[in-house]
């Protein structure tokens, strides 16, 4: 059942960069709504503002103008501390490179964000084990990243991204480094998690086959977000 409140709304977001004496307008009044339990593919060529949109949606960067609402809350006016706190609890990130900590096991990698947020070790262990089991990694929880395949590492990264039960999941080419079979497996696992947890997912991808399996497809055209 879809909640009424959108997970993320970007309204008239603009962002420009100064290059030498020139000015590069990347986003020009971009609008985006991401609903709970919805997977949206962001398909756009490099240089069109895809990464900028993800950075702004993830509260890692502020727009020059416009507003970004996370679970109905305006964020542009928040100070750095409030933005960090909201990002830590409400937004999960998955990148092309998994960025797992090599000295920790799969279980510990998923526990860490929960411990940082203040959960007890027991609570963090339980949730990490549940998430990894759900993603088909129950027998790999004690393995370090170097002992896992690329697809397994990326599934651990997805578990870590949703460990704090975020409302928004932002994924930047999450299967970009994987072969087609592994990519399909990871994508299915991620989609299963989106549906079951009700997180709203915005997934930047060049993989048109995967994009076609998501709920909606958007692109960036002349600085604006367009439905495909």
mmCIF file of C-alpha atoms in Angstrom:
data_model
loop_
_atom_site.group_PDB
_atom_site.id
_atom_site.type_symbol
_atom_site.label_atom_id
_atom_site.label_comp_id
_atom_site.label_asym_id
_atom_site.label_seq_id
_atom_site.Cartn_x
_atom_site.Cartn_y
_atom_site.Cartn_z
ATOM 1 C CA UNK A 1 0.000 0.000 0.000
ATOM 2 C CA UNK A 2 1.555 3.283 -1.083
ATOM 3 C CA UNK A 3 1.770 6.061 1.479
ATOM 4 C CA UNK A 4 0.224 9.373 0.459
ATOM 5 C CA UNK A 5 3.252 11.495 1.322
ATOM 6 C CA UNK A 6 5.908 11.408 -1.430
ATOM 7 C CA UNK A 7 9.312 10.206 -0.271
ATOM 8 C CA UNK A 8 11.081 12.990 -2.169
ATOM 9 C CA UNK A 9 9.951 16.063 -4.088
ATOM 10 C CA UNK A 10 12.255 18.444 -5.959
ATOM 11 C CA UNK A 11 10.593 21.709 -7.014
ATOM 12 C CA UNK A 12 12.074 24.092 -9.616
ATOM 13 C CA UNK A 13 15.623 23.046 -8.767
ATOM 14 C CA UNK A 14 18.327 25.055 -10.528
ATOM 15 C CA UNK A 15 22.088 24.545 -10.378
ATOM 16 C CA UNK A 16 24.833 26.241 -12.367
ATOM 17 C CA UNK A 17 28.618 26.044 -12.281
ATOM 18 C CA UNK A 18 31.072 28.802 -13.147
ATOM 19 C CA UNK A 19 33.863 27.689 -15.464
ATOM 20 C CA UNK A 20 36.492 30.350 -15.995
ATOM 21 C CA UNK A 21 34.503 33.306 -17.265
ATOM 22 C CA UNK A 22 31.652 31.154 -18.484
ATOM 23 C CA UNK A 23 28.618 29.782 -16.684
ATOM 24 C CA UNK A 24 27.276 26.282 -17.183
ATOM 25 C CA UNK A 25 23.583 25.853 -16.371
ATOM 26 C CA UNK A 26 23.119 22.186 -15.491
ATOM 27 C CA UNK A 27 19.635 22.118 -13.953
ATOM 28 C CA UNK A 28 17.080 24.745 -14.947
ATOM 29 C CA UNK A 29 13.877 24.385 -12.954
ATOM 30 C CA UNK A 30 13.943 20.592 -12.589
ATOM 31 C CA UNK A 31 10.930 18.944 -10.921
ATOM 32 C CA UNK A 32 10.767 15.402 -9.572
ATOM 33 C CA UNK A 33 8.429 13.386 -7.347
ATOM 34 C CA UNK A 34 9.457 10.022 -5.949
ATOM 35 C CA UNK A 35 6.785 7.945 -4.198
ATOM 36 C CA UNK A 36 7.235 5.269 -1.521
ATOM 37 C CA UNK A 37 7.737 1.773 -2.939
ATOM 38 C CA UNK A 38 8.444 3.151 -6.414
ATOM 39 C CA UNK A 39 11.574 2.503 -8.485
ATOM 40 C CA UNK A 40 12.349 5.267 -10.981
ATOM 41 C CA UNK A 41 15.098 4.941 -13.591
ATOM 42 C CA UNK A 42 17.122 8.042 -14.395
ATOM 43 C CA UNK A 43 18.475 7.510 -17.892
ATOM 44 C CA UNK A 44 20.528 10.363 -19.311
ATOM 45 C CA UNK A 45 23.858 10.820 -21.116
ATOM 46 C CA UNK A 46 26.891 11.938 -19.120
ATOM 47 C CA UNK A 47 27.110 15.690 -18.675
ATOM 48 C CA UNK A 48 23.372 16.330 -18.582
ATOM 49 C CA UNK A 49 23.155 16.771 -14.811
ATOM 50 C CA UNK A 50 22.394 13.241 -13.658
ATOM 51 C CA UNK A 51 25.002 13.218 -10.876
ATOM 52 C CA UNK A 52 24.103 16.784 -9.887
ATOM 53 C CA UNK A 53 20.447 15.822 -9.511
ATOM 54 C CA UNK A 54 21.390 12.807 -7.365
ATOM 55 C CA UNK A 55 23.711 14.947 -5.207
ATOM 56 C CA UNK A 56 20.975 17.533 -4.648
ATOM 57 C CA UNK A 57 18.319 14.857 -4.009
ATOM 58 C CA UNK A 58 20.686 13.262 -1.483
ATOM 59 C CA UNK A 59 21.240 16.587 0.338
ATOM 60 C CA UNK A 60 24.948 16.414 -0.476
ATOM 61 C CA UNK A 61 24.704 19.644 -2.449
ATOM 62 C CA UNK A 62 22.354 22.636 -2.262
ATOM 63 C CA UNK A 63 20.571 23.939 -5.354
ATOM 64 C CA UNK A 64 21.062 27.584 -6.374
ATOM 65 C CA UNK A 65 17.286 27.934 -6.222
ATOM 66 C CA UNK A 66 14.261 25.700 -5.744
ATOM 67 C CA UNK A 67 13.398 23.354 -2.887
ATOM 68 C CA UNK A 68 13.868 19.700 -2.017
ATOM 69 C CA UNK A 69 11.347 18.052 0.302
ATOM 70 C CA UNK A 70 12.203 14.799 2.053
ATOM 71 C CA UNK A 71 9.094 13.159 3.538
ATOM 72 C CA UNK A 72 7.333 16.516 3.264
ATOM 73 C CA UNK A 73 10.074 18.444 5.042
ATOM 74 C CA UNK A 74 11.791 21.357 3.216
ATOM 75 C CA UNK A 75 15.566 20.926 3.361
ATOM 76 C CA UNK A 76 17.277 23.807 1.551
ATOM 77 C CA UNK A 77 17.138 26.120 4.571
ATOM 78 C CA UNK A 78 18.505 23.521 7.005
ATOM 79 C CA UNK A 79 21.999 23.987 8.421
ATOM 80 C CA UNK A 80 24.708 21.398 7.767
ATOM 81 C CA UNK A 81 24.115 19.531 11.014
ATOM 82 C CA UNK A 82 20.360 19.175 10.386
ATOM 83 C CA UNK A 83 20.956 18.123 6.765
ATOM 84 C CA UNK A 84 23.470 15.500 7.870
ATOM 85 C CA UNK A 85 21.082 14.128 10.491
ATOM 86 C CA UNK A 86 18.214 13.942 7.980
ATOM 87 C CA UNK A 87 20.432 12.363 5.328
ATOM 88 C CA UNK A 88 21.730 9.758 7.788
ATOM 89 C CA UNK A 89 18.230 8.643 8.767
ATOM 90 C CA UNK A 90 16.141 9.215 5.647
ATOM 91 C CA UNK A 91 18.411 8.634 2.639
ATOM 92 C CA UNK A 92 20.440 5.618 1.534
ATOM 93 C CA UNK A 93 23.120 5.640 -1.176
ATOM 94 C CA UNK A 94 24.407 2.890 -3.472
ATOM 95 C CA UNK A 95 27.279 3.649 -5.832
ATOM 96 C CA UNK A 96 28.869 1.836 -8.769
ATOM 97 C CA UNK A 97 31.830 1.009 -6.510
ATOM 98 C CA UNK A 98 30.559 -0.673 -3.358
ATOM 99 C CA UNK A 99 32.865 1.226 -0.907
ATOM 100 C CA UNK A 100 32.669 -1.558 1.687
ATOM 101 C CA UNK A 101 35.206 -1.403 4.532
ATOM 102 C CA UNK A 102 37.667 -4.233 3.768
ATOM 103 C CA UNK A 103 38.609 -5.054 7.358
ATOM 104 C CA UNK A 104 34.995 -5.683 8.411
ATOM 105 C CA UNK A 105 32.696 -8.622 7.632
ATOM 106 C CA UNK A 106 29.534 -8.260 5.563
ATOM 107 C CA UNK A 107 27.517 -8.240 8.791
ATOM 108 C CA UNK A 108 29.699 -5.538 10.384
ATOM 109 C CA UNK A 109 29.543 -3.360 7.253
ATOM 110 C CA UNK A 110 25.731 -3.366 7.493
ATOM 111 C CA UNK A 111 25.794 -2.842 11.262
ATOM 112 C CA UNK A 112 28.013 0.251 11.150
ATOM 113 C CA UNK A 113 25.497 2.867 9.940
ATOM 114 C CA UNK A 114 23.033 1.617 12.554
ATOM 115 C CA UNK A 115 25.596 1.884 15.370
ATOM 116 C CA UNK A 116 26.491 5.409 14.208
ATOM 117 C CA UNK A 117 22.814 6.279 14.392
ATOM 118 C CA UNK A 118 22.631 5.044 17.987
ATOM 119 C CA UNK A 119 21.144 1.535 17.806
ATOM 120 C CA UNK A 120 22.441 -1.048 20.260
ATOM 121 C CA UNK A 121 24.838 -3.695 18.996
ATOM 122 C CA UNK A 122 22.137 -6.348 19.459
ATOM 123 C CA UNK A 123 19.554 -4.401 17.427
ATOM 124 C CA UNK A 124 22.084 -3.619 14.685
ATOM 125 C CA UNK A 125 23.215 -7.256 14.483
ATOM 126 C CA UNK A 126 19.640 -8.524 14.207
ATOM 127 C CA UNK A 127 18.647 -6.087 11.444
ATOM 128 C CA UNK A 128 21.890 -6.578 9.506
ATOM 129 C CA UNK A 129 21.448 -10.364 9.576
ATOM 130 C CA UNK A 130 17.801 -10.050 8.447
ATOM 131 C CA UNK A 131 18.693 -7.758 5.538
ATOM 132 C CA UNK A 132 21.586 -9.909 4.357
ATOM 133 C CA UNK A 133 19.436 -13.025 4.627
ATOM 134 C CA UNK A 134 16.725 -11.321 2.614
ATOM 135 C CA UNK A 135 19.258 -10.545 -0.104
ATOM 136 C CA UNK A 136 20.374 -14.164 -0.247
ATOM 137 C CA UNK A 137 23.571 -13.725 1.776
ATOM 138 C CA UNK A 138 22.691 -15.599 4.989
ATOM 139 C CA UNK A 139 25.685 -17.911 4.545
ATOM 140 C CA UNK A 140 28.100 -15.070 3.757
ATOM 141 C CA UNK A 141 27.557 -12.756 6.753
ATOM 142 C CA UNK A 142 30.975 -13.472 8.334
ATOM 143 C CA UNK A 143 32.905 -13.036 5.070
ATOM 144 C CA UNK A 144 34.986 -9.958 4.394
ATOM 145 C CA UNK A 145 34.520 -8.092 1.077
ATOM 146 C CA UNK A 146 37.644 -9.725 -0.427
ATOM 147 C CA UNK A 147 36.009 -13.128 0.104
ATOM 148 C CA UNK A 148 32.806 -12.129 -1.711
ATOM 149 C CA UNK A 149 32.032 -11.964 -5.432
ATOM 150 C CA UNK A 150 31.302 -8.599 -7.082
ATOM 151 C CA UNK A 151 27.572 -9.255 -7.011
ATOM 152 C CA UNK A 152 27.679 -10.290 -3.357
ATOM 153 C CA UNK A 153 29.644 -7.169 -2.464
ATOM 154 C CA UNK A 154 27.080 -4.983 -4.186
ATOM 155 C CA UNK A 155 24.216 -6.720 -2.371
ATOM 156 C CA UNK A 156 25.996 -6.020 0.929
ATOM 157 C CA UNK A 157 26.255 -2.367 -0.179
ATOM 158 C CA UNK A 158 22.488 -2.317 -0.837
ATOM 159 C CA UNK A 159 21.811 -3.840 2.604
ATOM 160 C CA UNK A 160 24.042 -1.183 4.172
ATOM 161 C CA UNK A 161 22.208 1.581 2.268
ATOM 162 C CA UNK A 162 18.828 0.519 3.666
ATOM 163 C CA UNK A 163 20.071 -0.490 7.139
ATOM 164 C CA UNK A 164 18.608 2.618 8.766
ATOM 165 C CA UNK A 165 15.234 2.151 7.024
ATOM 166 C CA UNK A 166 15.550 5.239 4.799
ATOM 167 C CA UNK A 167 12.564 6.591 2.876
ATOM 168 C CA UNK A 168 14.713 7.439 -0.157
ATOM 169 C CA UNK A 169 17.267 5.206 -1.907
ATOM 170 C CA UNK A 170 19.572 6.870 -4.445
ATOM 171 C CA UNK A 171 21.596 4.519 -6.634
ATOM 172 C CA UNK A 172 24.210 5.692 -9.140
ATOM 173 C CA UNK A 173 24.954 2.965 -11.727
ATOM 174 C CA UNK A 174 24.607 0.264 -9.023
ATOM 175 C CA UNK A 175 25.198 -2.569 -11.497
ATOM 176 C CA UNK A 176 27.690 -0.724 -13.720
ATOM 177 C CA UNK A 177 30.674 -2.878 -12.723
ATOM 178 C CA UNK A 178 28.875 -6.222 -12.969
ATOM 179 C CA UNK A 179 28.432 -8.757 -15.759
ATOM 180 C CA UNK A 180 24.865 -9.102 -17.171
ATOM 181 C CA UNK A 181 23.892 -12.184 -15.140
ATOM 182 C CA UNK A 182 25.166 -10.768 -11.845
ATOM 183 C CA UNK A 183 23.686 -7.385 -12.700
ATOM 184 C CA UNK A 184 20.268 -8.978 -13.157
ATOM 185 C CA UNK A 185 20.549 -10.787 -9.812
ATOM 186 C CA UNK A 186 21.539 -7.623 -7.928
ATOM 187 C CA UNK A 187 18.825 -5.603 -9.629
ATOM 188 C CA UNK A 188 16.139 -8.144 -8.705
ATOM 189 C CA UNK A 189 17.334 -8.096 -5.090
ATOM 190 C CA UNK A 190 17.229 -4.300 -5.008
ATOM 191 C CA UNK A 191 13.755 -4.158 -6.559
ATOM 192 C CA UNK A 192 12.494 -6.761 -4.079
ATOM 193 C CA UNK A 193 13.783 -4.619 -1.239
ATOM 194 C CA UNK A 194 12.140 -1.478 -2.654
ATOM 195 C CA UNK A 195 8.763 -3.196 -2.926
ATOM 196 C CA UNK A 196 8.916 -4.821 0.499
ATOM 197 C CA UNK A 197 10.282 -1.875 2.482
ATOM 198 C CA UNK A 198 8.342 0.924 0.765
ATOM 199 C CA UNK A 199 11.491 2.965 0.112
ATOM 200 C CA UNK A 200 11.352 5.250 -2.943
ATOM 201 C CA UNK A 201 14.302 4.483 -5.253
ATOM 202 C CA UNK A 202 15.871 6.745 -7.870
ATOM 203 C CA UNK A 203 18.310 4.679 -9.922
ATOM 204 C CA UNK A 204 20.691 6.282 -12.422
ATOM 205 C CA UNK A 205 21.574 3.691 -15.033
ATOM 206 C CA UNK A 206 22.804 3.303 -18.609
ATOM 207 C CA UNK A 207 21.283 -0.175 -18.712
ATOM 208 C CA UNK A 208 18.101 0.287 -20.764
ATOM 209 C CA UNK A 209 16.950 -3.284 -20.130
ATOM 210 C CA UNK A 210 17.002 -2.735 -16.355
ATOM 211 C CA UNK A 211 15.435 0.719 -16.755
ATOM 212 C CA UNK A 212 12.529 -0.845 -18.671
ATOM 213 C CA UNK A 213 11.725 -3.024 -15.646
ATOM 214 C CA UNK A 214 11.283 -0.094 -13.269
ATOM 215 C CA UNK A 215 8.011 1.736 -12.587
ATOM 216 C CA UNK A 216 8.929 4.898 -14.470
ATOM 217 C CA UNK A 217 11.748 6.240 -16.582
ATOM 218 C CA UNK A 218 12.927 9.850 -16.549
ATOM 219 C CA UNK A 219 15.687 11.761 -18.296
ATOM 220 C CA UNK A 220 17.186 15.250 -18.115
ATOM 221 C CA UNK A 221 16.523 17.377 -21.161
ATOM 222 C CA UNK A 222 17.793 20.954 -21.332
ATOM 223 C CA UNK A 223 18.110 21.131 -17.552
ATOM 224 C CA UNK A 224 14.624 19.800 -16.825
ATOM 225 C CA UNK A 225 13.414 16.367 -15.752
ATOM 226 C CA UNK A 226 11.262 14.736 -18.440
ATOM 227 C CA UNK A 227 9.293 11.481 -18.388
ATOM 228 C CA UNK A 228 10.360 8.997 -21.039
#
